């Protein structure tokens, strides 16, 4: 099984007497309310998903990640993980402990503030997201947070509230996925990152990868996504239907990643890969337009960057081209395997959404009927609620 990024799996979860101690201490500390996306980062740090981080990143590591795609210790890192303090920045002192709260007033963590600093947000945006435009959701998020940051180690007192209706059995920490892989005897594990339902093309990629590894971890992001993305609970029903009916359950595992999407394309591919390394995976699928949005990135930019970065971090990168249903061969294929100038079943995302909203199933060559029915039910209810 793969070693964690940096060699040690971080654990900053307060339990038992320590948790009670921090709960009591937090009542007398300066209290900083943070957005849910940063609350998710608290959990990612504490459970070791962001190993080797033990807290929010300081200026040197942030700038190193922005400029060099590495931490100051040389480990690969695509997008920095800092904590904006907003209008409370001047009220926080270096060297003091503070409590981090969610919007509901629950204590998430106690953090020791080791550093206060600023970053050039336009440079941050341009280097990590490829644009400074506010219409990019990742850029909008960092600009909303402002350029005044605090850094330092933390201990998680309480996990963020699970606001989505998702079965708790899927929220597995890296220690738990690693234990499950060991229990199953999996030495090589491929990770599949997604924020969308899995259609036939994605299914094909996963199954191709499964031919060369012991098992697959289908690992959708269920944290903050764009407002027009399909809600996580709906997607989870799709994943369950697909896996239970069309995959070998002995070689397939479903878990969720409760972090926010950054939509940073190639840079996010780096973070997505190191995250899955920490969860115990050895291989990572990087398909077309990984973590993309709009037209900010080239179709295969993420693959190009991961060709170099993947091996450096000890992950084997599986690169796949655009796949489709080939009418000539009556099977899934890509330009590598299909005859020249194939006749294909090809649908745009816009066309698929229109069909679902009208209660029409996309062709079975594009989407499994069981998955399509779940999406039709959701789209119909959404349309009715909008009337």
Short mmCIF file of C-alpha atoms in Angstrom, two decimals, residues 27-247:
data_model
loop_
_atom_site.label_atom_id
_atom_site.label_comp_id
_atom_site.label_asym_id
_atom_site.label_seq_id
_atom_site.Cartn_x
_atom_site.Cartn_y
_atom_site.Cartn_z
CA UNK A 27 -15.62 29.02 25.31
CA UNK A 28 -12.95 31.50 26.46
CA UNK A 29 -11.03 31.87 23.19
CA UNK A 30 -11.42 34.33 20.36
CA UNK A 31 -14.01 32.76 18.07
CA UNK A 32 -13.65 32.97 14.29
CA UNK A 33 -16.60 31.89 12.15
CA UNK A 34 -15.49 30.31 8.87
CA UNK A 35 -17.21 29.29 5.65
CA UNK A 36 -18.20 25.67 5.14
CA UNK A 37 -15.48 25.18 2.52
CA UNK A 38 -12.84 26.01 5.17
CA UNK A 39 -14.64 23.87 7.71
CA UNK A 40 -14.20 21.03 5.23
CA UNK A 41 -10.49 21.88 5.09
CA UNK A 42 -10.35 21.56 8.88
CA UNK A 43 -11.62 18.01 8.56
CA UNK A 44 -9.29 17.19 5.65
CA UNK A 45 -6.31 18.37 7.70
CA UNK A 46 -7.36 16.60 10.90
CA UNK A 47 -8.05 13.19 9.36
CA UNK A 48 -4.78 13.19 7.42
CA UNK A 49 -6.28 13.60 3.94
CA UNK A 50 -4.06 16.68 3.50
CA UNK A 51 -0.97 15.04 5.02
CA UNK A 52 1.63 16.31 5.75
CA UNK A 53 -0.31 19.46 6.75
CA UNK A 54 -1.06 19.77 10.47
CA UNK A 55 -2.87 23.07 10.03
CA UNK A 56 -3.60 25.82 7.56
CA UNK A 57 -0.63 26.75 5.39
CA UNK A 58 1.66 29.71 6.04
CA UNK A 59 2.93 32.28 3.58
CA UNK A 60 6.09 30.45 2.51
CA UNK A 61 4.26 27.20 1.71
CA UNK A 62 1.41 29.05 0.00
CA UNK A 63 3.76 31.02 -2.23
CA UNK A 64 5.84 27.93 -2.96
CA UNK A 65 2.70 26.03 -4.01
CA UNK A 66 1.51 28.95 -6.14
CA UNK A 67 4.84 29.50 -7.88
CA UNK A 68 6.44 26.04 -7.91
CA UNK A 69 3.61 23.53 -7.33
CA UNK A 70 5.52 22.30 -4.28
CA UNK A 71 5.63 22.88 -0.54
CA UNK A 72 8.84 24.34 0.85
CA UNK A 73 9.93 20.79 1.75
CA UNK A 74 9.74 19.79 -1.92
CA UNK A 75 6.51 17.77 -1.81
CA UNK A 76 4.11 18.27 -4.73
CA UNK A 77 1.18 20.60 -4.01
CA UNK A 78 -1.09 22.23 -6.57
CA UNK A 79 -3.36 24.69 -4.71
CA UNK A 80 -2.53 26.21 -1.30
CA UNK A 81 -4.76 25.59 1.72
CA UNK A 82 -4.77 28.88 3.68
CA UNK A 83 -7.43 30.25 6.03
CA UNK A 84 -8.79 33.76 5.36
CA UNK A 85 -9.60 35.72 8.49
CA UNK A 86 -11.66 38.41 6.74
CA UNK A 87 -12.63 41.46 8.79
CA UNK A 88 -11.42 39.73 11.97
CA UNK A 89 -7.80 39.71 10.84
CA UNK A 90 -6.73 42.69 12.98
CA UNK A 91 -8.42 41.21 16.07
CA UNK A 92 -6.32 38.05 15.97
CA UNK A 93 -2.83 37.95 17.49
CA UNK A 94 0.07 35.75 16.51
CA UNK A 95 0.87 33.19 19.20
CA UNK A 96 -2.67 32.93 20.55
CA UNK A 97 -5.12 30.08 20.36
CA UNK A 98 -8.47 30.70 18.69
CA UNK A 99 -11.62 28.66 18.17
CA UNK A 100 -12.87 28.00 14.64
CA UNK A 101 -16.66 27.86 14.38
CA UNK A 102 -19.07 27.04 11.59
CA UNK A 103 -21.95 29.35 10.67
CA UNK A 104 -24.23 27.50 13.10
CA UNK A 105 -21.92 28.37 15.99
CA UNK A 106 -20.50 24.88 16.55
CA UNK A 107 -16.82 24.63 17.49
CA UNK A 108 -14.89 22.83 14.78
CA UNK A 109 -11.32 23.23 15.99
CA UNK A 110 -8.87 25.00 18.23
CA UNK A 111 -6.02 26.55 16.25
CA UNK A 112 -2.72 28.08 17.33
CA UNK A 113 -2.08 31.16 15.20
CA UNK A 114 1.59 31.06 14.26
CA UNK A 115 1.47 33.52 11.40
CA UNK A 116 -0.59 36.31 9.86
CA UNK A 117 0.07 37.25 6.24
CA UNK A 118 -1.29 38.48 2.94
CA UNK A 119 -1.20 37.06 -0.58
CA UNK A 120 -1.51 38.65 -4.00
CA UNK A 121 -4.92 37.28 -4.96
CA UNK A 122 -4.57 38.05 -8.67
CA UNK A 123 -1.31 36.12 -8.78
CA UNK A 124 -2.86 33.29 -6.72
CA UNK A 125 -5.80 33.14 -9.12
CA UNK A 126 -3.79 33.38 -12.33
CA UNK A 127 -1.20 30.76 -11.35
CA UNK A 128 -3.62 28.24 -9.79
CA UNK A 129 -6.83 28.79 -11.77
CA UNK A 130 -5.47 30.17 -15.02
CA UNK A 131 -7.61 33.30 -14.78
CA UNK A 132 -8.52 36.22 -12.54
CA UNK A 133 -12.14 36.29 -13.69
CA UNK A 134 -14.74 36.26 -10.93
CA UNK A 135 -17.04 34.05 -13.02
CA UNK A 136 -14.63 31.18 -12.34
CA UNK A 137 -16.06 29.58 -9.14
CA UNK A 138 -12.64 28.91 -7.63
CA UNK A 139 -11.49 32.47 -8.22
CA UNK A 140 -14.77 33.82 -6.84
CA UNK A 141 -14.25 31.78 -3.66
CA UNK A 142 -10.74 33.05 -2.92
CA UNK A 143 -11.70 36.65 -3.67
CA UNK A 144 -14.72 36.34 -1.41
CA UNK A 145 -12.41 35.25 1.40
CA UNK A 146 -10.06 38.20 0.95
CA UNK A 147 -6.27 38.34 1.10
CA UNK A 148 -5.68 38.38 4.86
CA UNK A 149 -4.75 34.93 6.14
CA UNK A 150 -3.83 33.15 9.34
CA UNK A 151 -1.83 29.95 9.65
CA UNK A 152 -0.96 27.38 12.27
CA UNK A 153 -1.61 23.88 13.59
CA UNK A 154 -5.08 22.84 14.72
CA UNK A 155 -6.94 20.11 16.56
CA UNK A 156 -10.41 19.20 15.35
CA UNK A 157 -12.97 19.19 18.16
CA UNK A 158 -16.08 18.43 16.09
CA UNK A 159 -16.53 17.44 12.49
CA UNK A 160 -18.47 19.74 10.17
CA UNK A 161 -22.21 19.14 10.12
CA UNK A 162 -23.31 16.75 7.38
CA UNK A 163 -25.86 18.88 5.58
CA UNK A 164 -26.48 16.47 2.75
CA UNK A 165 -28.59 13.31 3.08
CA UNK A 166 -25.79 10.81 2.54
CA UNK A 167 -25.33 7.54 4.43
CA UNK A 168 -22.60 8.00 7.05
CA UNK A 169 -20.98 4.70 6.06
CA UNK A 170 -19.47 6.40 3.03
CA UNK A 171 -17.57 9.03 5.04
CA UNK A 172 -14.37 7.06 5.46
CA UNK A 173 -11.16 8.59 6.81
CA UNK A 174 -7.80 7.62 5.28
CA UNK A 175 -7.14 5.27 8.20
CA UNK A 176 -10.43 3.51 7.41
CA UNK A 177 -9.92 3.16 3.66
CA UNK A 178 -6.42 1.88 4.28
CA UNK A 179 -7.74 -0.69 6.77
CA UNK A 180 -10.42 -1.78 4.29
CA UNK A 181 -7.91 -2.13 1.46
CA UNK A 182 -5.74 -4.28 3.72
CA UNK A 183 -8.74 -6.37 4.78
CA UNK A 184 -9.59 -6.98 1.14
CA UNK A 185 -5.98 -7.80 0.26
CA UNK A 186 -5.71 -4.90 -2.17
CA UNK A 187 -2.11 -3.85 -2.74
CA UNK A 188 -2.83 -1.75 -5.82
CA UNK A 189 -5.85 0.55 -5.79
CA UNK A 190 -7.02 2.97 -8.46
CA UNK A 191 -8.93 6.12 -7.49
CA UNK A 192 -11.65 7.68 -9.60
CA UNK A 193 -12.42 11.32 -8.88
CA UNK A 194 -15.84 12.67 -9.83
CA UNK A 195 -18.35 15.38 -9.04
CA UNK A 196 -20.87 14.14 -11.64
CA UNK A 197 -22.98 11.03 -12.18
CA UNK A 198 -21.02 8.20 -13.76
CA UNK A 199 -22.10 7.63 -17.36
CA UNK A 200 -21.00 4.87 -19.69
CA UNK A 201 -17.75 6.63 -20.63
CA UNK A 202 -16.69 6.96 -16.98
CA UNK A 203 -17.74 3.38 -16.27
CA UNK A 204 -15.53 2.23 -19.13
CA UNK A 205 -12.49 4.09 -17.76
CA UNK A 206 -12.90 2.60 -14.30
CA UNK A 207 -13.29 -0.92 -15.64
CA UNK A 208 -10.26 -0.57 -17.90
CA UNK A 209 -8.26 0.46 -14.85
CA UNK A 210 -9.66 -2.42 -12.79
CA UNK A 211 -8.10 -4.88 -15.24
CA UNK A 212 -4.62 -3.94 -14.00
CA UNK A 213 -5.15 -3.28 -10.26
CA UNK A 214 -6.59 -5.15 -7.29
CA UNK A 215 -9.45 -2.75 -6.67
CA UNK A 216 -11.05 0.61 -7.41
CA UNK A 217 -12.07 3.37 -5.03
CA UNK A 218 -14.86 5.45 -6.58
CA UNK A 219 -14.40 8.63 -4.57
CA UNK A 220 -16.82 11.46 -5.40
CA UNK A 221 -16.49 14.93 -3.91
CA UNK A 222 -19.53 15.76 -1.78
CA UNK A 223 -18.37 19.09 -0.37
CA UNK A 224 -19.14 22.48 -1.88
CA UNK A 225 -19.68 22.41 -5.65
CA UNK A 226 -21.17 24.82 -8.21
CA UNK A 227 -24.84 25.66 -7.77
CA UNK A 228 -25.72 24.03 -11.10
CA UNK A 229 -23.94 20.75 -10.34
CA UNK A 230 -26.19 17.80 -9.52
CA UNK A 231 -26.67 17.56 -5.71
CA UNK A 232 -24.52 15.01 -3.90
CA UNK A 233 -27.42 12.87 -2.55
CA UNK A 234 -28.78 12.43 -6.08
CA UNK A 235 -25.35 11.50 -7.37
CA UNK A 236 -24.90 9.01 -4.54
CA UNK A 237 -28.10 7.19 -5.60
CA UNK A 238 -26.65 7.01 -9.10
CA UNK A 239 -23.34 5.63 -7.86
CA UNK A 240 -25.08 3.01 -5.72
CA UNK A 241 -27.34 1.87 -8.57
CA UNK A 242 -24.43 1.63 -10.97
CA UNK A 243 -22.02 -0.15 -8.65
CA UNK A 244 -24.58 -2.61 -7.28
CA UNK A 245 -25.78 -3.63 -10.74
CA UNK A 246 -22.87 -3.21 -13.13
CA UNK A 247 -19.64 -3.64 -11.14
#
